[in-house]
Short mmCIF file of C-alpha atoms in Angstrom, two decimals:
data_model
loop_
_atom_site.label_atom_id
_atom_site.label_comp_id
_atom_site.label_asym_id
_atom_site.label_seq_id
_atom_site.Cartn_x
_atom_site.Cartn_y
_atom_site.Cartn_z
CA UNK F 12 109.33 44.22 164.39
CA UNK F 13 106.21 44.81 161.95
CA UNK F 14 107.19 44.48 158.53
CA UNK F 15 104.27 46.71 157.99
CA UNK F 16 106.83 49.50 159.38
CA UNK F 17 108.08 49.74 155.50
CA UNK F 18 105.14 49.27 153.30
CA UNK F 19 104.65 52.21 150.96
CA UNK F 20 100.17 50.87 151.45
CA UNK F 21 100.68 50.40 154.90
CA UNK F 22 96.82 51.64 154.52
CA UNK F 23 95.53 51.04 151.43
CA UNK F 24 93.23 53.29 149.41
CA UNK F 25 89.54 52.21 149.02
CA UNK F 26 88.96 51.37 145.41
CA UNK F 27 86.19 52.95 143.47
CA UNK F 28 86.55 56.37 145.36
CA UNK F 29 87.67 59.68 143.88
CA UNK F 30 87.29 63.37 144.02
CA UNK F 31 87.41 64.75 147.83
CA UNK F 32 87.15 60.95 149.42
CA UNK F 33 89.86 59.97 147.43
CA UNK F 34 92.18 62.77 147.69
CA UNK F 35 91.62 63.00 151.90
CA UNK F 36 92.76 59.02 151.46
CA UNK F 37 95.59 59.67 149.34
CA UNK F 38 97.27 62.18 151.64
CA UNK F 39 96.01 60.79 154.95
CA UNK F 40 97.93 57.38 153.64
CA UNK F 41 100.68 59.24 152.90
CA UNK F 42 101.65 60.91 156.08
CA UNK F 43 100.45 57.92 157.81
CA UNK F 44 103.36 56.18 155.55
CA UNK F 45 105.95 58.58 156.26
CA UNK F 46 105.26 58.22 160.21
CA UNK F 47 105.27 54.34 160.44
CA UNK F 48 108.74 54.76 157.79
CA UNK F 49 110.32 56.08 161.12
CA UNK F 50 110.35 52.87 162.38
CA UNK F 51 111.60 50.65 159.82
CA UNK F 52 114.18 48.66 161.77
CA UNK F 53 113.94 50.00 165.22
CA UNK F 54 114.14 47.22 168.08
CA UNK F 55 111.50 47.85 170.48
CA UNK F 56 113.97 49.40 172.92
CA UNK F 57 115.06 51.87 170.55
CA UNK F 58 111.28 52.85 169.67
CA UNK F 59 111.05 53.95 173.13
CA UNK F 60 114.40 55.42 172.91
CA UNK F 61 114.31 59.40 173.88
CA UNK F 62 116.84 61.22 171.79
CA UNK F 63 116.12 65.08 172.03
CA UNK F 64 115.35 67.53 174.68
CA UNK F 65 111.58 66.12 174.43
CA UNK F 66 110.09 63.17 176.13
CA UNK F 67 108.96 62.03 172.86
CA UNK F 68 109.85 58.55 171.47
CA UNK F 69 108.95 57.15 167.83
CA UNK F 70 107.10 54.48 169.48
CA UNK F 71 105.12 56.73 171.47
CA UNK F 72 104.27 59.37 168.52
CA UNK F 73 102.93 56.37 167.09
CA UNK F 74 101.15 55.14 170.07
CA UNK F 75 99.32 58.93 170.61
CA UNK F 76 98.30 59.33 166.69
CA UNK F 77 97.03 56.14 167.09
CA UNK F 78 94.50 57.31 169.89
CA UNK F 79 94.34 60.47 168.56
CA UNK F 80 92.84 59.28 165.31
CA UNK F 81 90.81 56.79 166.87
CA UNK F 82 89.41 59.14 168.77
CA UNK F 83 88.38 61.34 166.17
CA UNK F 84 87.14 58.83 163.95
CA UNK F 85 84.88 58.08 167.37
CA UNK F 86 83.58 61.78 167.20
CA UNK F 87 83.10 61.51 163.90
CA UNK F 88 80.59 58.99 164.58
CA UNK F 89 79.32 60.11 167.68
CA UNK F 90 79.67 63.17 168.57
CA UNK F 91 80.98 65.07 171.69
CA UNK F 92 79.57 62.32 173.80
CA UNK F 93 82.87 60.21 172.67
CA UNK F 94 85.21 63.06 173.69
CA UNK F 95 85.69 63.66 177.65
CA UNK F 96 85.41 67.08 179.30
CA UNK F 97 89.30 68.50 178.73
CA UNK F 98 88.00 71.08 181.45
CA UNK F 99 87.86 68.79 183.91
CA UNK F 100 90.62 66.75 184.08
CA UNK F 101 92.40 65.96 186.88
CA UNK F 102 96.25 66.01 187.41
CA UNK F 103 96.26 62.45 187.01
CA UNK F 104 94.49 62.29 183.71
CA UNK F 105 97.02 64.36 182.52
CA UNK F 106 99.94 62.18 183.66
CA UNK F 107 98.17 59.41 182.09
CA UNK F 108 98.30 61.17 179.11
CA UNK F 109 101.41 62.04 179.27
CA UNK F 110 102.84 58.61 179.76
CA UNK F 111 101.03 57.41 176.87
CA UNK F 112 103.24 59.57 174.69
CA UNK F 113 105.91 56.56 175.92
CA UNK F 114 106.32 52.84 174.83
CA UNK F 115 105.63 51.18 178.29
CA UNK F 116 107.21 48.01 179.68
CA UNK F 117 105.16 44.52 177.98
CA UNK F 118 104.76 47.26 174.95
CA UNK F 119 105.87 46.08 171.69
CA UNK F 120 106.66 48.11 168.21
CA UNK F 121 105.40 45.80 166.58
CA UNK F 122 101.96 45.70 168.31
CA UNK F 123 101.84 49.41 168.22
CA UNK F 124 102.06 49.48 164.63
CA UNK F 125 99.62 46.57 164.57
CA UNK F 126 97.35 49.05 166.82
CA UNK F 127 97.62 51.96 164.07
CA UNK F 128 96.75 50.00 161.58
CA UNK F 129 93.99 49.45 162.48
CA UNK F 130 92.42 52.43 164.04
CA UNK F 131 93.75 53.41 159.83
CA UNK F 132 91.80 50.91 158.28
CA UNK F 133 88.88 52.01 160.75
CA UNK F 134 89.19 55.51 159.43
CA UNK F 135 89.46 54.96 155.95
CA UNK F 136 86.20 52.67 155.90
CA UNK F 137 84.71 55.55 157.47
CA UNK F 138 86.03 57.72 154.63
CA UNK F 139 84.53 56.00 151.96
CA UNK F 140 80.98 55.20 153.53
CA UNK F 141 79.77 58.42 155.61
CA UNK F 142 76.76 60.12 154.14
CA UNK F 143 77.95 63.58 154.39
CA UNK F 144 81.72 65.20 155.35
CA UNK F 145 79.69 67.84 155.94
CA UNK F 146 77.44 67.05 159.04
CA UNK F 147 79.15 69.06 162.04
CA UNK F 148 79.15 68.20 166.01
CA UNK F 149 80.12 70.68 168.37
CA UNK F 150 83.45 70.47 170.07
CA UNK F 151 84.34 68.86 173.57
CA UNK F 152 84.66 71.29 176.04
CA UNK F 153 88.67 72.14 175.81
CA UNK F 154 90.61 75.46 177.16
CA UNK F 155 92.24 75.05 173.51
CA UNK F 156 88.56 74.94 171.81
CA UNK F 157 86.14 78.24 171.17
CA UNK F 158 83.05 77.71 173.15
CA UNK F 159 80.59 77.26 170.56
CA UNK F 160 82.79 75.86 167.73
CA UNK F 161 81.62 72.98 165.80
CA UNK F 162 83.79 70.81 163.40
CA UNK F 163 82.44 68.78 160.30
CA UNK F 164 83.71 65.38 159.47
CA UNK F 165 85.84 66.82 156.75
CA UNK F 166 87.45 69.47 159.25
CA UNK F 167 88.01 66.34 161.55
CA UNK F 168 89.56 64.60 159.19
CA UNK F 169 92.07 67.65 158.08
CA UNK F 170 92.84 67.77 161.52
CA UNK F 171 94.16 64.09 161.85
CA UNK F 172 95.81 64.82 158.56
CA UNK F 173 97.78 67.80 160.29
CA UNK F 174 98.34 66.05 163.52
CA UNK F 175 99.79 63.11 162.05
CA UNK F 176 101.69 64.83 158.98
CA UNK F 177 103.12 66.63 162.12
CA UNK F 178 104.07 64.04 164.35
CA UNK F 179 105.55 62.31 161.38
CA UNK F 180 108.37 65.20 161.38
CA UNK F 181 108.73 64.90 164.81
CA UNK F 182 109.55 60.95 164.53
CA UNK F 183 111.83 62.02 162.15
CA UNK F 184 113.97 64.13 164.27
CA UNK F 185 113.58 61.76 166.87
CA UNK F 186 114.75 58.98 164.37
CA UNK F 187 117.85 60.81 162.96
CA UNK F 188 118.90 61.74 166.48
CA UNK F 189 118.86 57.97 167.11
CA UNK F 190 121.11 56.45 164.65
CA UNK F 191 121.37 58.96 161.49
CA UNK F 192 118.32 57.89 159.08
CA UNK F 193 116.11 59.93 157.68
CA UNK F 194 112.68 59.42 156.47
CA UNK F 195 111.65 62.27 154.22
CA UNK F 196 115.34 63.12 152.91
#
């Protein structure tokens, strides 16, 4: 396992920022921390492990707020052209989807948490060198999305801040369910 499972900076703050920047970093590292905490000392069997009613796994939390913030960040960048058309996807998109919730056989923890750092670092750069937070893009075409809505960068980036801050509880039921440890107690 990743020993980067238990570091506090698991994604380090860009030096030199403050105000908005700086405060988006500081809590965006810190739920980001409190996720990858959930799997301090899991084998990779148990990281796939199912331990509620839900199909989730701390592995694959991990694995979708990896793509979920990497595909963000991608909006972010370039728009709705980086996001497919949530309208039209098929039955089997949305079993791929679904499995990707799950660690998979050849997966590792370790590379997961490899994989989220990463798509982290990615973000924060991003963070601390847009032009604006401000500049908008409209929305993917989603059931779960108003028609016309646009998001800026900084709503983006509150969103990934929810999602994960959420997903982070969730591995923590998942975790204490497993063997009894807790990550925010």
């Amino acid at each position: 396992m990743s020993d980067t499972a238990t570091d506090t900076s698991a994604t380090a703050t860009t030096p030199g920022l403050d105000g908005e920047r700086a405060e988006l970093l500081e809590a965006l590292t810190k739920q980001r921390h409190f996720l990858r905490f959930t799997a301090r000392d899991l084998t990779d069997e148990q990281a796939g492990q199912r331990t509620t009613a839900s199909t989730l796994c701390v592995g694959g939390l991990i694995k979708h707020v990896t793509e979920a913030e990497r595909s963000w960040a991608d909006f972010i960048v370039e728009g709705t052209a980086s996001m497919p058309d949530f309208t039209a996807m098929t039955e089997a998109d949305f079993a791929k989807r679904v499995a990707s919730f799950a660690m998979q056989p050849g997966e590792t923890l370790a590379g997961v948490l490899d994989a989220y750092a990463e798509v982290a670092a990615r973000t924060d750069a991003l963070i601390a060198t847009l032009p604006d937070l401000g500049v908008t893009h409209a929305l993917p075409k989603a059931p779960w999305f108003d028609g016309d809505a646009r998001w800026s960068a900084r709503r983006v980036l509150l969103h990934v801040l929810a999602e994960t801050a959420q997903h982070a509880g969730h591995a923590d039921i998942i975790r204490e369910s497993l063997d009894g440890a807790q990550s925010m107690a």
